[in-house]
Amino acid sequence: MSTVDKMLIKGIRSFDPENKHVVTFFKPLTLIVGPNGAGKTTIIECLKLSLTGELPPNTRSGQSFIHDPKVSGETETKAQIKLRFKTAARKDVVCVRSFQLTQKASKMEYKAIESVLQTINPNTGEKVCLSYRCADMDREIPALMGVSKAILENVIFVHQDESNWPLQDPSTLKKKFDDIFSATRYTKALEVIKKLHKDQAHEIKSYKLKLDHLQTLKDAAYKLVSVAVNLNILHF
């Protein structure tokens, strides 16, 4: 079973970009308590973003998720989420995602600038860092955790603003359940199996026709041999 151990947050929402805020997750249960605006929801949002790459809802494409640089009297904020977790194979992995929010002349510009996975070489004990494109990272982490991205997004780290998705319209609900239970994958596999079965049935039918034709030729050959033998007997 995969577990999350520790997370560093810097420059996300109300978390100061100049200080490192570390959250340790205890086993078997961690309770997050605090007054409104303390950052409880932000911790869950950071967990979800680290593991799936999905921004929280209503963050204006990430612009309102990063600490506003104007609050610090700056034109740019660099933010980072660093999460240490154990994979399904019980190996320690650190996921690092870095972001940047820049105040332009007329707008804010959000950018995800780095995605890194850090592992430890079991033979030398040295840290090994692998840089990924965001899309590749989003696929790699759920695979390491042994949990699908759909379950991470819609069940484990579902945002409070999206927690009522079971009450949505039937088409959206069906898509969610298909993703969670990987129904589309099995449906596609079933379609492939049916196609293979149909192709093989057609191939078997073709071979049977060829076999019938060969049997006809064989019977005709036996008749010719029989006639030739009878003719030789009569000749003698």
Short mmCIF file of N, CA, C and O in Angstrom, two decimals, residues 22-94:
data_model
loop_
_atom_site.label_atom_id
_atom_site.label_comp_id
_atom_site.label_asym_id
_atom_site.label_seq_id
_atom_site.Cartn_x
_atom_site.Cartn_y
_atom_site.Cartn_z
N VAL A 22 6.33 22.78 6.34
CA VAL A 22 6.38 21.32 6.23
C VAL A 22 5.22 20.70 7.01
O VAL A 22 4.99 21.03 8.18
N VAL A 23 4.49 19.80 6.34
CA VAL A 23 3.40 19.07 6.97
C VAL A 23 3.79 17.60 7.02
O VAL A 23 4.13 17.00 5.99
N THR A 24 3.76 17.01 8.21
CA THR A 24 4.08 15.60 8.38
C THR A 24 2.78 14.82 8.57
O THR A 24 1.91 15.22 9.35
N PHE A 25 2.65 13.73 7.84
CA PHE A 25 1.45 12.90 7.92
C PHE A 25 1.75 11.67 8.78
O PHE A 25 2.64 10.88 8.46
N PHE A 26 0.98 11.54 9.87
CA PHE A 26 1.21 10.46 10.82
C PHE A 26 0.32 9.26 10.49
O PHE A 26 -0.71 9.40 9.83
N LYS A 27 0.73 8.11 10.96
CA LYS A 27 -0.01 6.86 10.73
C LYS A 27 -0.61 6.40 12.06
O LYS A 27 0.01 6.55 13.10
N PRO A 28 -1.82 5.86 12.05
CA PRO A 28 -2.63 5.56 10.86
C PRO A 28 -3.54 6.71 10.42
O PRO A 28 -4.24 6.60 9.44
N LEU A 29 -3.53 7.83 11.19
CA LEU A 29 -4.48 8.90 10.89
C LEU A 29 -3.86 10.25 11.21
O LEU A 29 -3.16 10.42 12.20
N THR A 30 -4.12 11.23 10.33
CA THR A 30 -3.68 12.60 10.56
C THR A 30 -4.90 13.52 10.51
O THR A 30 -5.65 13.48 9.54
N LEU A 31 -5.10 14.30 11.55
CA LEU A 31 -6.20 15.27 11.58
C LEU A 31 -5.63 16.66 11.30
O LEU A 31 -4.63 17.07 11.89
N ILE A 32 -6.27 17.39 10.39
CA ILE A 32 -5.86 18.76 10.06
C ILE A 32 -6.92 19.70 10.61
O ILE A 32 -8.06 19.69 10.15
N VAL A 33 -6.56 20.49 11.61
CA VAL A 33 -7.53 21.39 12.24
C VAL A 33 -6.99 22.82 12.21
O VAL A 33 -5.78 23.04 12.11
N GLY A 34 -7.89 23.79 12.28
CA GLY A 34 -7.47 25.18 12.27
C GLY A 34 -8.64 26.08 11.93
O GLY A 34 -9.66 25.61 11.41
N PRO A 35 -8.52 27.37 12.16
CA PRO A 35 -9.61 28.30 11.85
C PRO A 35 -9.77 28.48 10.34
O PRO A 35 -8.91 28.07 9.55
N ASN A 36 -10.86 29.12 9.96
CA ASN A 36 -11.10 29.41 8.55
C ASN A 36 -9.95 30.25 7.98
O ASN A 36 -9.51 31.22 8.62
N GLY A 37 -9.50 29.89 6.79
CA GLY A 37 -8.43 30.62 6.14
C GLY A 37 -7.04 30.22 6.57
O GLY A 37 -6.05 30.80 6.13
N ALA A 38 -6.94 29.19 7.44
CA ALA A 38 -5.62 28.76 7.93
C ALA A 38 -4.85 27.97 6.88
O ALA A 38 -3.63 27.85 6.95
N GLY A 39 -5.58 27.40 5.90
CA GLY A 39 -4.90 26.64 4.84
C GLY A 39 -5.15 25.16 4.88
O GLY A 39 -4.42 24.39 4.25
N LYS A 40 -6.21 24.73 5.57
CA LYS A 40 -6.53 23.29 5.64
C LYS A 40 -6.84 22.73 4.25
O LYS A 40 -6.31 21.70 3.84
N THR A 41 -7.72 23.43 3.53
CA THR A 41 -8.10 22.98 2.18
C THR A 41 -6.89 23.04 1.24
O THR A 41 -6.73 22.18 0.37
N THR A 42 -6.04 24.04 1.43
CA THR A 42 -4.85 24.19 0.58
C THR A 42 -3.94 22.96 0.68
O THR A 42 -3.34 22.53 -0.31
N ILE A 43 -3.85 22.38 1.88
CA ILE A 43 -3.02 21.17 2.06
C ILE A 43 -3.55 20.03 1.20
O ILE A 43 -2.79 19.35 0.51
N ILE A 44 -4.88 19.84 1.20
CA ILE A 44 -5.49 18.78 0.38
C ILE A 44 -5.30 19.09 -1.10
O ILE A 44 -5.01 18.20 -1.91
N GLU A 45 -5.45 20.37 -1.46
CA GLU A 45 -5.26 20.77 -2.86
C GLU A 45 -3.83 20.50 -3.31
O GLU A 45 -3.60 20.06 -4.45
N CYS A 46 -2.86 20.76 -2.43
CA CYS A 46 -1.45 20.51 -2.77
C CYS A 46 -1.18 19.01 -2.93
O CYS A 46 -0.41 18.61 -3.80
N LEU A 47 -1.80 18.21 -2.08
CA LEU A 47 -1.66 16.75 -2.22
C LEU A 47 -2.19 16.29 -3.57
O LEU A 47 -1.53 15.52 -4.29
N LYS A 48 -3.37 16.78 -3.92
CA LYS A 48 -3.99 16.38 -5.19
C LYS A 48 -3.16 16.85 -6.38
O LYS A 48 -2.93 16.10 -7.33
N LEU A 49 -2.69 18.10 -6.33
CA LEU A 49 -1.89 18.63 -7.43
C LEU A 49 -0.58 17.86 -7.57
O LEU A 49 -0.14 17.57 -8.69
N SER A 50 0.05 17.54 -6.46
CA SER A 50 1.31 16.80 -6.51
C SER A 50 1.15 15.44 -7.17
O SER A 50 2.00 15.01 -7.96
N LEU A 51 0.05 14.77 -6.85
CA LEU A 51 -0.12 13.39 -7.30
C LEU A 51 -0.82 13.25 -8.64
O LEU A 51 -0.65 12.24 -9.32
N THR A 52 -1.62 14.25 -9.03
CA THR A 52 -2.37 14.13 -10.28
C THR A 52 -2.06 15.22 -11.29
O THR A 52 -2.36 15.06 -12.47
N GLY A 53 -1.49 16.34 -10.83
CA GLY A 53 -1.23 17.46 -11.74
C GLY A 53 -2.45 18.32 -12.00
O GLY A 53 -2.38 19.25 -12.80
N GLU A 54 -3.55 18.04 -11.31
CA GLU A 54 -4.79 18.79 -11.53
C GLU A 54 -4.90 19.98 -10.59
O GLU A 54 -4.80 19.84 -9.37
N LEU A 55 -5.12 21.16 -11.16
CA LEU A 55 -5.33 22.36 -10.35
C LEU A 55 -6.71 22.32 -9.69
O LEU A 55 -7.64 21.72 -10.24
N PRO A 56 -6.86 22.96 -8.53
CA PRO A 56 -8.18 23.02 -7.89
C PRO A 56 -9.16 23.80 -8.76
O PRO A 56 -8.75 24.60 -9.61
N PRO A 57 -10.45 23.61 -8.54
CA PRO A 57 -11.44 24.38 -9.31
C PRO A 57 -11.42 25.85 -8.93
O PRO A 57 -11.01 26.22 -7.83
N ASN A 58 -11.85 26.69 -9.87
CA ASN A 58 -12.01 28.13 -9.64
C ASN A 58 -10.70 28.82 -9.25
O ASN A 58 -10.67 29.70 -8.39
N THR A 59 -9.60 28.41 -9.88
CA THR A 59 -8.31 29.06 -9.59
C THR A 59 -7.81 29.87 -10.78
O THR A 59 -6.65 30.26 -10.82
N ARG A 60 -8.69 30.11 -11.74
CA ARG A 60 -8.34 30.92 -12.93
C ARG A 60 -7.05 30.41 -13.58
O ARG A 60 -6.09 31.13 -13.76
N SER A 61 -7.07 29.12 -13.91
CA SER A 61 -5.93 28.46 -14.56
C SER A 61 -4.64 28.58 -13.74
O SER A 61 -3.55 28.71 -14.29
N GLY A 62 -4.78 28.55 -12.43
CA GLY A 62 -3.62 28.56 -11.55
C GLY A 62 -3.25 29.93 -11.01
O GLY A 62 -2.46 30.04 -10.07
N GLN A 63 -3.82 31.00 -11.58
CA GLN A 63 -3.41 32.35 -11.18
C GLN A 63 -3.76 32.66 -9.72
O GLN A 63 -3.00 33.33 -9.02
N SER A 64 -4.91 32.17 -9.25
CA SER A 64 -5.30 32.43 -7.87
C SER A 64 -4.84 31.34 -6.91
O SER A 64 -5.14 31.38 -5.72
N PHE A 65 -4.12 30.35 -7.44
CA PHE A 65 -3.61 29.26 -6.59
C PHE A 65 -2.23 29.62 -6.03
O PHE A 65 -1.87 29.21 -4.93
N ILE A 66 -1.46 30.38 -6.80
CA ILE A 66 -0.13 30.80 -6.37
C ILE A 66 -0.25 32.09 -5.55
O ILE A 66 -1.10 32.93 -5.82
N HIS A 67 0.61 32.23 -4.56
CA HIS A 67 0.63 33.43 -3.70
C HIS A 67 0.76 34.69 -4.57
O HIS A 67 1.64 34.78 -5.42
N ASP A 68 -0.13 35.64 -4.37
CA ASP A 68 -0.17 36.86 -5.18
C ASP A 68 1.11 37.67 -4.95
O ASP A 68 1.39 38.09 -3.82
N PRO A 69 1.91 37.92 -5.99
CA PRO A 69 3.16 38.67 -5.80
C PRO A 69 2.94 40.10 -5.33
O PRO A 69 3.80 40.69 -4.68
N LYS A 70 1.76 40.68 -5.62
CA LYS A 70 1.49 42.06 -5.21
C LYS A 70 1.42 42.17 -3.69
O LYS A 70 1.73 43.23 -3.12
N VAL A 71 1.03 41.06 -3.02
CA VAL A 71 0.96 41.07 -1.56
C VAL A 71 2.34 41.29 -0.95
O VAL A 71 2.49 41.94 0.08
N SER A 72 3.34 40.74 -1.63
CA SER A 72 4.72 40.88 -1.14
C SER A 72 5.45 42.06 -1.76
O SER A 72 6.64 42.26 -1.51
N GLY A 73 4.74 42.82 -2.58
CA GLY A 73 5.37 43.96 -3.24
C GLY A 73 6.35 43.53 -4.31
O GLY A 73 7.30 44.26 -4.62
N GLU A 74 6.13 42.37 -4.89
CA GLU A 74 7.02 41.83 -5.92
C GLU A 74 6.26 41.71 -7.25
O GLU A 74 5.03 41.88 -7.31
N THR A 75 7.00 41.43 -8.31
CA THR A 75 6.37 41.20 -9.62
C THR A 75 6.32 39.73 -9.97
O THR A 75 5.75 39.35 -11.00
N GLU A 76 6.92 38.89 -9.11
CA GLU A 76 6.97 37.47 -9.43
C GLU A 76 6.98 36.65 -8.14
O GLU A 76 7.62 37.01 -7.15
N THR A 77 6.25 35.53 -8.17
CA THR A 77 6.26 34.58 -7.06
C THR A 77 6.67 33.21 -7.58
O THR A 77 6.10 32.73 -8.58
N LYS A 78 7.65 32.61 -6.93
CA LYS A 78 8.04 31.24 -7.26
C LYS A 78 7.53 30.33 -6.15
O LYS A 78 7.81 30.55 -4.98
N ALA A 79 6.78 29.33 -6.54
CA ALA A 79 6.14 28.43 -5.58
C ALA A 79 6.63 27.00 -5.80
O ALA A 79 7.09 26.65 -6.90
N GLN A 80 6.49 26.20 -4.77
CA GLN A 80 6.95 24.81 -4.88
C GLN A 80 6.15 23.92 -3.93
O GLN A 80 5.81 24.30 -2.81
N ILE A 81 5.85 22.70 -4.43
CA ILE A 81 5.26 21.65 -3.59
C ILE A 81 6.18 20.45 -3.69
O ILE A 81 6.47 19.97 -4.79
N LYS A 82 6.63 19.99 -2.54
CA LYS A 82 7.52 18.82 -2.52
C LYS A 82 6.87 17.77 -1.63
O LYS A 82 6.61 18.02 -0.44
N LEU A 83 6.59 16.62 -2.21
CA LEU A 83 5.88 15.56 -1.48
C LEU A 83 6.71 14.29 -1.45
O LEU A 83 7.16 13.81 -2.49
N ARG A 84 6.90 13.76 -0.24
CA ARG A 84 7.58 12.48 -0.11
C ARG A 84 6.55 11.40 0.18
O ARG A 84 5.73 11.55 1.09
N PHE A 85 6.59 10.34 -0.61
CA PHE A 85 5.64 9.25 -0.41
C PHE A 85 6.31 7.91 -0.67
O PHE A 85 7.40 7.84 -1.25
N LYS A 86 5.66 6.86 -0.20
CA LYS A 86 6.14 5.50 -0.46
C LYS A 86 5.28 4.91 -1.56
O LYS A 86 4.06 5.02 -1.55
N THR A 87 5.93 4.29 -2.53
CA THR A 87 5.22 3.69 -3.64
C THR A 87 4.54 2.40 -3.19
O THR A 87 4.71 1.95 -2.06
N ALA A 88 3.77 1.81 -4.09
CA ALA A 88 3.12 0.54 -3.79
C ALA A 88 4.15 -0.55 -3.51
O ALA A 88 3.86 -1.52 -2.81
N ALA A 89 5.38 -0.36 -4.04
CA ALA A 89 6.47 -1.31 -3.80
C ALA A 89 7.28 -0.92 -2.56
O ALA A 89 8.36 -1.48 -2.34
N ARG A 90 6.78 0.08 -1.78
CA ARG A 90 7.41 0.53 -0.54
C ARG A 90 8.76 1.19 -0.76
O ARG A 90 9.66 1.12 0.08
N LYS A 91 8.92 1.87 -1.89
CA LYS A 91 10.14 2.63 -2.16
C LYS A 91 9.87 4.11 -1.92
O LYS A 91 8.80 4.61 -2.24
N ASP A 92 10.87 4.81 -1.33
CA ASP A 92 10.73 6.23 -1.06
C ASP A 92 10.93 7.05 -2.34
O ASP A 92 11.92 6.87 -3.04
N VAL A 93 9.97 7.91 -2.61
CA VAL A 93 10.03 8.79 -3.78
C VAL A 93 9.64 10.20 -3.35
O VAL A 93 8.74 10.38 -2.52
N VAL A 94 10.33 11.19 -3.89
CA VAL A 94 9.97 12.59 -3.63
C VAL A 94 9.53 13.22 -4.95
O VAL A 94 10.25 13.17 -5.95
#
